[in-house]
Structure formats: C-alpha cells, structure tokens
Coordinates of C-alpha atoms and ligand atoms in Angstrom, one line a residue:
Chain A
M20 CA -95.5 -39.9 -44.1
L21 CA -98.2 -37.8 -42.4
N22 CA -98.9 -36.3 -45.7
R23 CA -99.4 -39.7 -47.2
I24 CA -101.8 -40.8 -44.5
V25 CA -103.9 -37.6 -44.9
K26 CA -103.9 -38.1 -48.6
A27 CA -105.0 -41.7 -48.2
K28 CA -107.8 -40.7 -45.9
Y29 CA -108.8 -38.1 -48.3
K30 CA -108.7 -40.6 -51.1
T31 CA -111.0 -43.0 -49.1
M32 CA -113.5 -40.3 -48.6
E33 CA -113.2 -39.3 -52.2
T34 CA -113.8 -42.9 -53.2
S35 CA -117.1 -42.9 -51.4
L36 CA -118.1 -39.6 -53.0
I37 CA -116.9 -40.1 -56.5
S38 CA -118.2 -42.7 -58.8
Q39 CA -116.2 -45.6 -60.1
E40 CA -116.4 -44.2 -63.7
E41 CA -114.8 -40.9 -62.5
L42 CA -112.1 -42.8 -60.6
L43 CA -111.3 -44.9 -63.6
L44 CA -111.1 -41.9 -65.8
E45 CA -108.7 -40.1 -63.4
F46 CA -106.6 -43.3 -63.3
E47 CA -106.5 -43.7 -67.0
N48 CA -105.7 -40.0 -67.5
K49 CA -102.7 -40.4 -65.2
I50 CA -101.5 -43.4 -67.1
N51 CA -101.9 -41.6 -70.4
A52 CA -99.9 -38.7 -69.0
E53 CA -97.1 -41.1 -68.2
Q54 CA -97.6 -40.5 -64.4
K55 CA -96.8 -43.3 -62.1
I56 CA -99.6 -45.0 -60.1
E57 CA -98.6 -45.2 -56.4
P58 CA -99.7 -47.6 -53.7
L59 CA -102.2 -45.3 -52.1
D60 CA -103.8 -44.2 -55.4
W61 CA -107.0 -45.7 -56.5
M62 CA -106.6 -48.4 -59.2
P63 CA -109.0 -50.8 -60.8
D64 CA -109.1 -54.3 -59.3
E65 CA -108.0 -55.8 -62.6
Y66 CA -104.9 -53.6 -62.6
R67 CA -104.1 -54.5 -59.0
N68 CA -104.6 -58.2 -59.7
H69 CA -102.5 -58.1 -62.8
L70 CA -99.6 -56.6 -60.8
I71 CA -100.1 -59.0 -57.9
R72 CA -99.7 -61.8 -60.4
Q73 CA -96.9 -60.4 -62.4
M74 CA -94.8 -58.9 -59.6
S75 CA -95.0 -61.9 -57.4
Q76 CA -94.1 -64.2 -60.4
H77 CA -91.2 -61.9 -61.0
A78 CA -90.1 -62.1 -57.3
H79 CA -90.4 -65.8 -57.2
S80 CA -88.4 -66.1 -60.4
E81 CA -85.5 -64.3 -58.9
V82 CA -85.5 -66.6 -55.9
I83 CA -86.1 -69.9 -57.7
G84 CA -83.5 -68.7 -60.2
M85 CA -80.9 -69.0 -57.4
Q86 CA -81.2 -72.8 -57.6
P87 CA -79.8 -73.8 -61.0
E88 CA -76.8 -71.6 -60.5
G89 CA -76.6 -72.7 -56.9
N90 CA -76.1 -76.2 -58.2
W91 CA -72.5 -75.2 -59.3
I92 CA -71.3 -72.9 -56.5
T93 CA -69.5 -75.7 -54.7
R94 CA -67.9 -76.9 -57.9
A95 CA -66.8 -73.5 -59.3
P96 CA -63.4 -74.1 -60.8
S97 CA -61.5 -71.1 -59.3
L98 CA -61.7 -68.8 -56.4
R99 CA -62.5 -65.9 -58.6
S100 CA -65.3 -67.7 -60.4
K101 CA -66.7 -68.9 -57.1
K102 CA -66.8 -65.3 -55.8
I103 CA -68.5 -64.0 -58.9
L104 CA -71.1 -66.8 -59.0
L105 CA -71.9 -66.4 -55.3
A106 CA -72.2 -62.7 -55.6
K107 CA -74.4 -63.1 -58.7
I108 CA -76.7 -65.5 -56.9
Q109 CA -76.8 -63.1 -53.9
D110 CA -77.8 -60.3 -56.3
E111 CA -80.7 -62.4 -57.5
G112 CA -81.9 -63.0 -53.9
G113 CA -81.6 -59.2 -53.4
H114 CA -83.8 -58.7 -56.5
G115 CA -86.3 -61.1 -55.0
L116 CA -86.3 -58.9 -51.8
Y117 CA -86.9 -55.6 -53.8
L118 CA -89.6 -57.2 -55.7
Y119 CA -91.4 -58.8 -52.7
S120 CA -91.3 -55.4 -51.0
A121 CA -92.6 -53.7 -54.1
A122 CA -95.3 -56.3 -54.4
E123 CA -96.3 -56.0 -50.8
T124 CA -97.4 -52.4 -51.5
L125 CA -100.3 -54.0 -53.3
G126 CA -101.6 -55.2 -50.0
V127 CA -100.4 -58.8 -50.0
S128 CA -97.7 -60.0 -47.6
R129 CA -94.5 -61.9 -48.5
D130 CA -95.7 -64.9 -46.5
Q131 CA -98.9 -65.0 -48.5
Y132 CA -97.0 -64.8 -51.8
I133 CA -94.8 -67.6 -50.7
Q134 CA -97.8 -69.6 -49.7
W135 CA -99.3 -69.2 -53.1
L136 CA -96.1 -70.3 -54.7
H137 CA -96.0 -73.4 -52.6
E138 CA -99.7 -74.2 -53.4
G139 CA -99.0 -73.9 -57.1
K140 CA -101.2 -70.8 -57.4
A141 CA -98.3 -68.6 -58.4
K142 CA -95.7 -69.3 -61.1
Y143 CA -92.1 -68.4 -61.6
A144 CA -90.1 -68.2 -64.9
S145 CA -90.3 -71.6 -66.6
V146 CA -86.7 -71.3 -67.7
F147 CA -85.5 -72.3 -64.3
N148 CA -87.1 -75.7 -64.7
Y149 CA -84.3 -76.7 -66.9
P150 CA -81.2 -78.4 -65.3
A151 CA -77.8 -76.8 -65.0
L152 CA -75.6 -79.7 -66.1
T153 CA -72.1 -78.3 -66.6
W154 CA -70.0 -75.4 -65.7
A155 CA -70.7 -73.9 -69.1
D156 CA -74.3 -73.5 -68.0
M157 CA -73.1 -70.8 -65.6
G158 CA -72.0 -69.0 -68.7
A159 CA -75.1 -69.7 -70.7
I160 CA -77.5 -68.8 -67.9
G161 CA -75.8 -65.4 -67.3
W162 CA -75.4 -64.6 -70.9
L163 CA -78.8 -65.8 -72.2
V164 CA -81.2 -66.0 -69.3
D165 CA -80.0 -62.8 -67.6
G166 CA -79.7 -61.4 -71.1
A167 CA -83.3 -62.1 -71.9
A168 CA -84.4 -60.9 -68.5
I169 CA -82.6 -57.6 -68.9
T170 CA -84.3 -57.0 -72.3
N171 CA -87.6 -57.4 -70.6
Q172 CA -86.7 -55.5 -67.4
V173 CA -85.2 -52.5 -69.3
S174 CA -88.6 -52.0 -70.9
L175 CA -90.3 -52.5 -67.5
Q176 CA -88.4 -49.6 -66.0
R177 CA -91.1 -47.5 -67.7
T178 CA -94.0 -49.6 -66.2
S179 CA -96.9 -47.5 -64.9
Y180 CA -96.8 -48.8 -61.3
G181 CA -94.3 -46.7 -59.3
P182 CA -92.8 -49.3 -56.9
Y183 CA -92.4 -51.8 -59.7
S184 CA -90.8 -49.3 -62.0
R185 CA -88.3 -48.2 -59.2
A186 CA -87.4 -51.8 -58.4
M187 CA -86.7 -52.4 -62.1
V188 CA -84.3 -49.4 -62.3
R189 CA -82.3 -50.8 -59.4
I190 CA -82.3 -54.3 -60.7
C191 CA -81.3 -53.4 -64.3
K192 CA -78.1 -51.8 -63.0
E193 CA -77.0 -55.2 -61.6
E194 CA -78.3 -57.4 -64.4
S195 CA -76.0 -56.0 -67.1
F196 CA -73.0 -57.3 -65.0
H197 CA -74.6 -60.7 -64.8
Q198 CA -74.9 -60.8 -68.6
R199 CA -71.3 -59.8 -69.2
Q200 CA -70.0 -62.2 -66.6
G201 CA -71.9 -65.1 -68.2
Y202 CA -70.6 -64.1 -71.6
E203 CA -67.1 -64.0 -70.2
I204 CA -67.4 -67.6 -69.0
M205 CA -68.5 -68.7 -72.5
W206 CA -65.8 -66.7 -74.2
K207 CA -63.1 -68.1 -71.9
M208 CA -64.3 -71.7 -72.6
M209 CA -64.3 -71.1 -76.3
E210 CA -60.7 -70.1 -76.1
G211 CA -59.9 -73.2 -73.9
T212 CA -59.5 -76.9 -74.5
K213 CA -61.7 -79.0 -76.9
D214 CA -63.6 -80.3 -73.9
Q215 CA -64.4 -76.8 -72.8
Q216 CA -65.5 -75.7 -76.3
E217 CA -67.8 -78.7 -76.5
M218 CA -69.3 -77.9 -73.1
A219 CA -69.9 -74.3 -74.2
Q220 CA -71.6 -75.3 -77.4
D221 CA -73.7 -77.9 -75.6
A222 CA -74.8 -75.3 -73.1
L223 CA -75.9 -72.9 -75.8
N224 CA -77.8 -75.8 -77.5
R225 CA -79.7 -76.5 -74.3
W226 CA -80.4 -72.9 -73.2
W227 CA -81.1 -71.1 -76.5
W228 CA -84.7 -72.2 -76.9
P229 CA -85.6 -71.9 -73.2
A230 CA -84.2 -68.4 -73.3
L231 CA -86.3 -67.4 -76.3
M232 CA -89.3 -68.9 -74.5
M233 CA -88.8 -66.5 -71.6
F234 CA -90.6 -63.8 -73.6
G235 CA -93.8 -65.8 -73.5
P236 CA -96.3 -66.7 -76.2
H237 CA -96.8 -64.9 -79.4
D238 CA -98.7 -61.7 -78.9
S239 CA -101.6 -63.2 -80.8
D240 CA -101.8 -66.0 -78.2
S241 CA -101.2 -63.9 -75.1
P242 CA -104.6 -63.3 -73.6
R243 CA -103.5 -60.7 -71.0
T244 CA -101.3 -58.6 -73.2
S245 CA -104.0 -56.1 -74.2
N246 CA -105.0 -54.7 -70.8
A247 CA -101.4 -54.8 -69.7
M248 CA -100.4 -52.7 -72.6
K249 CA -103.3 -50.3 -72.3
W250 CA -102.5 -49.7 -68.7
K251 CA -98.8 -49.5 -69.5
I252 CA -97.8 -52.3 -67.1
K253 CA -96.2 -53.9 -70.1
R254 CA -94.5 -51.4 -72.5
E255 CA -93.4 -53.6 -75.3
T256 CA -94.9 -56.8 -76.7
N257 CA -93.5 -60.3 -76.2
D258 CA -92.5 -60.7 -79.9
H259 CA -90.9 -57.3 -80.1
L260 CA -88.7 -58.0 -77.0
R261 CA -87.8 -61.4 -78.2
Q262 CA -86.7 -60.0 -81.6
K263 CA -84.5 -57.4 -79.8
F264 CA -82.9 -60.2 -77.8
I265 CA -82.3 -62.4 -80.8
N266 CA -80.8 -59.5 -82.7
K267 CA -78.4 -58.7 -79.9
T268 CA -77.4 -62.3 -79.1
I269 CA -76.7 -63.9 -82.4
P270 CA -73.7 -61.7 -83.3
Q271 CA -72.4 -62.3 -79.8
A272 CA -72.5 -66.0 -80.3
E273 CA -70.8 -65.8 -83.7
L274 CA -68.1 -63.5 -82.3
I275 CA -66.8 -66.3 -80.1
G276 CA -67.3 -69.2 -82.5
L277 CA -70.6 -70.6 -81.1
K278 CA -73.3 -71.9 -83.4
I279 CA -76.9 -71.0 -82.8
P280 CA -78.8 -74.3 -82.7
D281 CA -81.2 -73.4 -85.5
S282 CA -80.4 -74.1 -89.1
N283 CA -83.0 -71.5 -90.3
V284 CA -81.4 -68.4 -88.9
V285 CA -81.3 -65.7 -91.7
K286 CA -80.5 -62.1 -91.5
L287 CA -83.1 -60.1 -93.2
S288 CA -82.7 -56.9 -95.1
D289 CA -84.1 -54.9 -92.2
E290 CA -81.3 -56.1 -89.9
N291 CA -83.7 -58.4 -88.0
Y292 CA -82.7 -62.1 -87.7
Q293 CA -85.4 -64.6 -88.7
T294 CA -85.4 -67.8 -86.7
S295 CA -87.5 -71.0 -86.6
D296 CA -90.6 -70.9 -84.5
I297 CA -90.4 -72.0 -80.9
N298 CA -91.6 -75.5 -80.0
W299 CA -94.8 -74.3 -78.3
D300 CA -95.8 -77.8 -77.1
E301 CA -92.6 -77.9 -75.0
F302 CA -93.3 -74.3 -73.8
W303 CA -96.7 -75.2 -72.5
K304 CA -95.5 -78.5 -71.1
V305 CA -93.0 -76.8 -68.9
V306 CA -95.3 -73.9 -68.0
N307 CA -97.9 -76.5 -66.9
G308 CA -95.5 -78.2 -64.5
N309 CA -94.0 -81.0 -66.6
G310 CA -90.5 -79.6 -67.3
P311 CA -87.4 -81.5 -66.2
C312 CA -87.0 -79.7 -62.9
N313 CA -90.4 -78.2 -61.9
E314 CA -91.0 -80.6 -59.1
Q315 CA -87.4 -80.4 -57.8
R316 CA -87.3 -76.5 -57.8
L317 CA -90.5 -76.2 -55.9
A318 CA -89.7 -79.0 -53.6
H319 CA -86.4 -77.4 -52.7
H320 CA -88.1 -74.1 -51.9
I321 CA -90.7 -75.8 -49.8
K322 CA -88.2 -78.0 -48.0
Y323 CA -85.9 -75.2 -46.8
H324 CA -88.8 -72.8 -46.1
N325 CA -90.3 -75.4 -43.8
E326 CA -87.0 -76.3 -42.3
G327 CA -86.5 -72.6 -41.5
A328 CA -89.9 -72.2 -39.8
W329 CA -88.5 -72.7 -36.2
V330 CA -85.8 -70.0 -36.9
R331 CA -88.3 -67.5 -38.2
E332 CA -90.6 -68.1 -35.3
S333 CA -87.8 -67.7 -32.8
A334 CA -86.5 -64.6 -34.5
S335 CA -90.0 -63.1 -34.4
I336 CA -90.3 -63.2 -30.7
S337 CA -86.8 -62.1 -29.6
N338 CA -84.6 -59.2 -30.6
P339 CA -81.1 -59.0 -29.2
K340 CA -80.8 -55.3 -29.6
Chain B
M2 CA -42.8 -76.0 -47.1
D3 CA -41.5 -73.1 -45.0
K4 CA -43.1 -73.1 -41.5
K5 CA -44.3 -69.6 -41.8
L6 CA -46.1 -70.5 -45.0
K7 CA -47.7 -73.4 -43.3
Y8 CA -48.9 -71.0 -40.7
Y9 CA -50.4 -68.9 -43.5
L10 CA -52.1 -72.0 -44.8
Q11 CA -53.7 -72.7 -41.5
I12 CA -55.3 -69.3 -41.7
A13 CA -56.2 -69.6 -45.4
D14 CA -57.7 -73.0 -45.1
N15 CA -59.9 -72.2 -42.1
A16 CA -61.4 -69.4 -44.2
L17 CA -61.6 -71.4 -47.4
I18 CA -63.3 -74.5 -46.0
L19 CA -65.7 -72.5 -43.8
S20 CA -66.7 -70.4 -46.8
H21 CA -67.3 -73.5 -48.8
R22 CA -69.7 -74.8 -46.1
L23 CA -71.5 -71.5 -46.1
S24 CA -71.6 -71.5 -49.9
E25 CA -73.4 -74.9 -49.7
Y26 CA -76.1 -73.2 -47.7
C27 CA -76.9 -70.6 -50.4
S28 CA -80.7 -70.7 -51.3
R29 CA -81.3 -72.8 -48.2
A30 CA -81.6 -70.2 -45.4
P31 CA -84.7 -69.7 -43.3
F32 CA -85.5 -66.4 -45.0
L33 CA -84.2 -64.3 -47.9
E34 CA -82.4 -61.7 -45.8
E35 CA -80.5 -64.4 -43.9
D36 CA -79.6 -66.1 -47.2
L37 CA -78.0 -62.9 -48.3
A38 CA -76.2 -62.3 -45.0
N39 CA -74.9 -65.9 -45.1
T40 CA -73.5 -65.3 -48.6
N41 CA -71.9 -62.1 -47.4
V42 CA -69.9 -64.0 -44.8
A43 CA -69.0 -66.7 -47.3
L44 CA -67.8 -64.0 -49.8
D45 CA -65.6 -62.3 -47.1
L46 CA -64.0 -65.5 -46.2
I47 CA -63.3 -66.6 -49.7
G48 CA -61.7 -63.1 -50.2
L49 CA -59.6 -63.7 -47.1
A50 CA -58.5 -67.2 -48.2
E51 CA -57.7 -65.9 -51.7
S52 CA -55.4 -63.2 -50.5
V53 CA -53.5 -65.5 -48.2
L54 CA -53.2 -68.3 -50.7
E55 CA -51.9 -65.9 -53.3
E56 CA -49.3 -64.7 -50.8
V57 CA -48.3 -68.3 -50.0
A58 CA -47.9 -69.0 -53.8
K59 CA -45.9 -65.8 -54.2
Q60 CA -43.5 -66.4 -51.3
E61 CA -43.1 -70.0 -52.3
G62 CA -41.9 -68.9 -55.7
K63 CA -42.7 -72.1 -57.5
G64 CA -44.7 -70.3 -60.2
E65 CA -48.0 -71.4 -58.7
C66 CA -51.0 -69.2 -57.9
G67 CA -53.6 -69.2 -55.2
D68 CA -55.9 -71.4 -57.2
D69 CA -53.3 -74.1 -57.5
L70 CA -53.2 -74.3 -53.7
A71 CA -56.9 -74.3 -53.4
Y72 CA -57.7 -76.7 -56.2
R73 CA -54.7 -79.0 -56.4
R74 CA -53.7 -79.9 -52.9
K75 CA -54.7 -83.2 -51.4
E76 CA -56.7 -83.7 -48.1
S77 CA -53.7 -84.1 -45.9
E78 CA -52.1 -80.9 -47.1
F79 CA -55.1 -78.9 -45.9
L80 CA -54.4 -77.4 -42.5
N81 CA -57.8 -76.1 -41.3
V82 CA -59.2 -77.0 -38.0
V83 CA -61.7 -79.9 -38.0
L84 CA -64.5 -77.6 -36.7
V85 CA -64.9 -75.7 -40.0
E86 CA -65.5 -78.8 -42.1
Q87 CA -68.4 -80.0 -39.9
P88 CA -71.6 -80.2 -42.0
N89 CA -74.5 -77.9 -42.2
E90 CA -76.8 -80.1 -40.1
D91 CA -79.3 -77.3 -39.5
F92 CA -79.4 -73.5 -38.9
A93 CA -78.4 -74.0 -35.2
H94 CA -75.3 -76.0 -36.2
I95 CA -74.4 -73.5 -38.8
M96 CA -74.7 -70.6 -36.5
V97 CA -72.9 -72.2 -33.5
R98 CA -70.1 -73.2 -35.8
Q99 CA -70.0 -69.6 -37.0
F100 CA -70.1 -68.1 -33.6
F101 CA -67.3 -70.2 -32.3
T102 CA -65.2 -69.4 -35.4
D103 CA -66.1 -65.7 -35.5
A104 CA -65.1 -65.3 -31.9
F105 CA -61.8 -67.1 -32.5
N106 CA -61.1 -65.0 -35.7
Y107 CA -61.9 -61.8 -33.9
Y108 CA -59.3 -62.2 -31.1
F109 CA -56.9 -64.1 -33.4
F110 CA -56.8 -61.3 -36.0
S111 CA -56.8 -58.6 -33.3
E112 CA -53.5 -60.1 -32.1
L113 CA -52.2 -60.4 -35.6
C114 CA -52.6 -56.7 -36.1
T115 CA -49.4 -56.3 -34.2
S116 CA -47.6 -59.2 -35.9
K117 CA -44.0 -58.5 -36.9
D118 CA -44.8 -60.1 -40.2
P119 CA -45.9 -57.3 -42.5
F120 CA -48.2 -59.4 -44.6
L121 CA -50.1 -60.8 -41.6
S122 CA -50.4 -57.4 -39.9
A123 CA -51.7 -55.8 -43.0
L124 CA -54.1 -58.7 -43.6
A125 CA -55.4 -58.5 -40.1
K126 CA -55.9 -54.8 -40.2
K127 CA -57.7 -55.1 -43.4
S128 CA -59.9 -58.1 -42.3
I129 CA -60.8 -57.0 -38.8
K130 CA -63.7 -54.8 -39.8
E131 CA -65.5 -57.7 -41.6
I132 CA -64.7 -60.1 -38.8
T133 CA -66.1 -57.7 -36.3
Y134 CA -69.4 -57.6 -38.3
H135 CA -69.4 -61.5 -38.5
L136 CA -69.0 -61.8 -34.8
R137 CA -71.7 -59.3 -34.1
R138 CA -74.1 -61.1 -36.4
S139 CA -73.5 -64.6 -35.0
S140 CA -73.6 -63.3 -31.4
E141 CA -76.9 -61.7 -32.1
W142 CA -78.2 -65.0 -33.5
M143 CA -77.1 -66.9 -30.4
I144 CA -79.1 -64.5 -28.3
R145 CA -82.1 -64.5 -30.7
L146 CA -82.1 -68.3 -30.6
G147 CA -81.5 -68.7 -26.9
K148 CA -84.1 -66.2 -25.9
G149 CA -86.6 -67.2 -28.6
T150 CA -88.8 -70.3 -28.6
P151 CA -88.0 -73.3 -26.5
E152 CA -87.5 -75.3 -29.6
A153 CA -84.8 -72.9 -30.9
S154 CA -83.1 -72.8 -27.6
Q155 CA -83.0 -76.6 -27.3
K156 CA -81.8 -77.1 -30.9
T157 CA -79.0 -74.6 -30.4
Q158 CA -77.9 -76.0 -27.0
S159 CA -77.7 -79.4 -28.7
A160 CA -75.5 -77.9 -31.5
I161 CA -73.3 -76.3 -28.8
D162 CA -73.0 -79.6 -27.0
K163 CA -72.1 -81.4 -30.2
L164 CA -69.6 -78.9 -31.6
W165 CA -67.9 -78.0 -28.3
K166 CA -65.3 -80.8 -28.7
Y167 CA -64.0 -79.3 -31.9
T168 CA -63.4 -75.9 -30.5
H169 CA -60.3 -76.8 -28.4
E170 CA -58.2 -77.3 -31.5
F171 CA -58.1 -73.6 -32.1
F172 CA -56.1 -73.1 -29.0
I173 CA -53.9 -76.2 -28.7
E174 CA -50.5 -75.0 -30.0
N175 CA -48.7 -77.0 -32.5
S176 CA -44.9 -76.7 -33.1
I177 CA -45.4 -74.2 -36.0
E178 CA -47.6 -72.0 -33.9
T179 CA -45.1 -72.1 -31.0
E180 CA -42.3 -71.0 -33.2
M181 CA -44.4 -68.3 -34.9
I182 CA -45.5 -66.9 -31.5
S183 CA -41.9 -66.9 -30.2
K184 CA -40.8 -64.9 -33.3
G185 CA -43.5 -62.3 -32.8
I186 CA -45.2 -63.4 -36.0
G187 CA -48.1 -65.5 -34.7
A188 CA -51.0 -64.7 -32.5
N189 CA -50.6 -65.5 -28.8
L190 CA -53.1 -68.4 -28.5
A191 CA -53.2 -68.3 -24.7
S192 CA -54.5 -64.8 -24.7
V193 CA -56.8 -65.5 -27.7
H194 CA -58.2 -68.4 -25.7
L195 CA -58.8 -66.3 -22.6
N196 CA -60.7 -63.7 -24.6
W197 CA -62.6 -66.3 -26.5
K198 CA -63.8 -68.0 -23.3
Q199 CA -64.8 -64.7 -21.9
K200 CA -66.8 -63.8 -25.0
I201 CA -68.5 -67.2 -25.1
S202 CA -69.5 -67.0 -21.4
E203 CA -70.8 -63.5 -21.9
I204 CA -73.0 -64.3 -24.9
F205 CA -74.1 -67.7 -23.5
Y206 CA -75.1 -66.0 -20.3
M207 CA -77.2 -63.5 -22.2
A208 CA -78.7 -66.2 -24.3
H209 CA -79.2 -68.7 -21.4
F210 CA -77.0 -71.4 -22.9
N211 CA -74.8 -73.7 -20.8
I212 CA -71.1 -74.1 -21.5
P213 CA -70.5 -77.8 -21.9
T214 CA -68.7 -79.3 -19.0
N215 CA -67.0 -82.2 -20.8
D216 CA -63.6 -81.5 -22.2
F217 CA -63.4 -84.3 -24.8
V218 CA -61.2 -83.1 -27.7
I219 CA -61.3 -83.8 -31.4
K220 CA -58.4 -82.3 -33.3
G221 CA -55.9 -83.1 -36.1
G222 CA -56.8 -80.7 -38.9
K223 CA -53.9 -78.4 -38.2
E224 CA -51.7 -81.4 -38.8
G225 CA -53.6 -82.5 -41.9
A226 CA -55.5 -85.3 -40.2
H227 CA -59.2 -84.4 -41.0
S228 CA -62.6 -85.8 -40.5
E229 CA -64.3 -87.7 -43.3
N230 CA -66.0 -84.6 -44.3
L231 CA -63.0 -82.9 -46.0
G232 CA -62.7 -85.6 -48.6
Y233 CA -66.2 -84.9 -49.8
I234 CA -65.7 -81.1 -49.7
L235 CA -62.7 -81.4 -51.9
C236 CA -64.5 -83.8 -54.3
D237 CA -66.9 -81.0 -55.0
M238 CA -64.5 -78.2 -54.9
Q239 CA -61.7 -79.7 -56.9
Y240 CA -64.0 -81.6 -59.4
L241 CA -63.4 -79.5 -62.5
P242 CA -59.6 -78.8 -62.1
S243 CA -59.1 -82.6 -61.4
K244 CA -61.2 -83.7 -64.3
Y245 CA -59.8 -81.2 -66.8
P246 CA -56.3 -80.5 -65.5
D247 CA -55.3 -78.5 -68.6
A248 CA -58.3 -76.2 -68.7
K249 CA -58.3 -72.6 -67.6
W250 CA -61.6 -71.2 -66.5
Ligands
FE2_5 FE1 -82.2 -60.8 -61.2
FE2_6 FE1 -79.4 -61.6 -62.9

C-alpha cells in the first residue's frame, strides 16, 4: 500500500515534469507490450472516459439484468429451478458489485454512477428492455443472453485496464454455468409436453435477434471502436464476436430441435453461418429508450433505490460492531 | 397424515413460505450488498424446506417427491405460522419479520439438535450454522436501524408493533407439538420461548426499541388457517404446475 502511495506521489511529480507527449508514449508502449494499465498509472482522458462509460454500462447491465429473470423467481416451477434461478440472479448482482468496484478505481463513486443511470446519462445493455414472458424465457436468457455476454467477456479478459480485466476473469467463471443452466431449461422443455415445446420455440423466436444485437452495431457503424481497439480496451470487433456466437449457438439449437427464426441461415464453406441482417431500426429504437420495457426497468431501479434511501442513511451513521 | 410428518411440514413450510417472501424482494433491496445477503438467506431457507419436504415424501411412501408437496398442496394443507406469510411492506417489516423468525429458528433448531428423531437431529445440526449467521445478520440490522436515524428507528418500531401479534403463534403448542415434545422428538417450546424473549429483550435494549405491551394474538397457520396472503403466494408459486399438470420442468 505504502509503495503504491509513494509511487503515486512520484507519478504526480513526474506528471508535472514530463510532457504529455512523453506520458502518452509511455502509456502506449505499455499497451503495446500487453502490460495492464493500473488505477494509479497515467492514462489519457479519452481512455479514462471510455472506460468510465463502458465499465459503468457493464455494471448497470448486470444489475438491471436481474429484473427480467427476477420476474419469474416467484413462479419458478420446482424447488430446484427456483434455487438455480435465485442463485443465478444473485451472481449477476455480484458481477455488478465487482464491476462497480473496478469502475470506482477510475475516480467515480458508485453513487455517482447510479445517479447517471437514473438521469439517463448512462446506459445498460438494451437486451434487458425486452420482457420475460414465460418460463422458457429463463432458458432463453441464460442460453442466449448469458451466452452472448460470455463471448464478449471472454475477450474482455484481455482488456488493457487491469481492474476491468481481473473483474472479467472472475465473472467468466460464473457465466459459463449460467449459459449451461439456461440451455438445460430449453432442452428439458423440448423433451416435455407440446405446450412446453411451443413455449421454448417462442422464447427463442423472441430472444434470438435481441441476443445478436447485444454485440452492437456493425464495426463500420461503430464510432468508438477504433480507439478502443487501438488501446486494447476492446480486443475483438463486434462483428467478429457476433459471428463466433452465431457459430456456437446454431448447432446447439438444432441439437434439441429448435428452429432459428431466420429463413436465410446458411452454413458457408468456411464453417461460418450466414444469417439475415439485424433490424437496425429496432436496435436503435430500443437503444434510444423506446423498447418494450425501457421505462419499466429504469423506474424499478429508481423506485427501489429511493425507497432504500432511509436504510442506507441509517446504516451509514450506525455500526453495530 | 402421520403426526410426525405434520410436525415436519410445519418446519418445512415456515422455511418455504419465508424464503418465498424473501425471493420476492430480489432486486429490490436498499443496496446491492444487501440484495445479495437477502438472497443468501432465501437460498438457505429453500434448501432447508427442500430437504424436509423430500423427507416427508419419502417417509409417506406414496411415490411423491418434495416438489409435489410444495407445488400441489392447497392453502389449508400448509402449516407455516402466519408471521412468515406477512408481506414485504418495507425494509423494516422485512427485517423485523426476519429477526423474530431467526431468533425462533435459532433456539428451536438448537433444541432439535438433541431430538430423538434421527432426521430432525441431523437436519438441526446441519442447519444451525446457517441459522446462526441469519440471526447475527438480522440482530445487527435491528441495532443499525434502532441506533441510526430517527426515521429508521420509528419505521422499525412501527413494524415491531405491527408484527408482534404474529409472534406468539411460534410458542402456542398445538396437539401435534405436545405429542412430539412428550416423545422427545420435538423442540421444547417453553424453553425456546424463554430464550427467544431473552434474545429479543437484549437486542431491543441495545437498539432502543420497546417490546410491545399488548398481547393480542393472531394465529392459525399451524392448523392450516392462514391470512389472505397465503392464497396469493401459492397463486404465484404453484402457477406453472397448476396450469401444466403433466409438465416436468
Ligand atoms: Fe453476469
Ligand atoms: Fe450471467
């Protein structure tokens, strides 16, 4: 700890003596050498701001993501499935915690991040603005939404910012369980009654496109990709990650008798699956706040955050230990 | 149903219904750490309920499983105390309900550790560690709320006043409990009550809360006579198995 403080002081002195150009060069050399950038290291404002935006968006996504699945906890159809779902949602809350802590190392508090979320200045993953309508959605969300999230997060384990990278390593360990548990729900339903099979197919129909949208716009339409790639915040492009996910998921669907809701799926000679293009109008509509549940998700978070204010206040002034 | 199995069900249903209430609270806690802690308790209690319900199904020998008991019984067949089905009015109600129940569970399961019934003594020994943690957590919250802001103290006192009348049911012996106690199977409720009152006084003293003086009693759950709340809980909980009786999930 002392070492870190001394180092930080030294860095501050250094900052005043060394020019911005030299600092940037040192920073970029580190990045190029695959060394992690740590909280007390000098970093360009743009790098810091990109991380503030991306990491807080990631943290908020974990927390807002508790809601669609939370919608089915009290209606989980067996004790086992209720335990699994509760534990899964609890994991997501835990991911939110790791990510808020990691994001706080950038010099912004959790309270501030939450305030930005409530003011609409920070976003969360648009996929959680779709409703969870049946129990099969618990399968589809785990399988597809967590599946897409892992694809992205596995690549983020190599991100250049140390605290973010370490949070991703911890999170990825748990995410693969979520994906398997979701797939297991779908698989069980496909082996079940006709009602269950229809429910499972319907859930895939509704979640397939939102899951593909999770990777974001085409690289050509993604304004922030280039700096993020240059500074190794992002390690793989949106389209590349999306393709990975598609290639992994289509055979899984086929294996249990589910049909991908896209009549243009073709397997190409290079083993990649070709699909129809995403409906980008819908994508932007939901990103810009007009999805089916945008208002509801944010209102839920605000409501319970406000209702908890007196508890937080009381806890902050008294400690029983 | 065998009396001993009904006694088991009282234990299972207290855990099952309280865990359901806690699971309703997921994503609604005052801050993230507390959300996770709340879910932990919910998970422990579902686990407890599950092992007891499995055992009831096994000993009954009708080819049913624990899920059949959780998801196919009707309201009047649930034997939990009325306290645990009371709604999540606010954080104060949730934590007071929890504290009253945790304190009961702690002394109840401590007694059960020496039960002559091998299943119950094993269950109690296995669960006591978790229950000890639950009681520590809710006791600390009582103190944090009582010694915190005036608003917190007042909200919590009013939850105490409102929920007090439901606590007596834990200790009013019914005929099943009397028989189980006399056989050395059940927990001695008189001594559980004594310890419980002691714990409540101790924590309320530290937290500056008053123990309500009125001794109005609402009970009936242990006999299957519930508050209106249970019907709604079961509507949610049993929705899928009722709607799709042939489906396995
Ligand atoms: Fe997660
Ligand atoms: Fe997950």
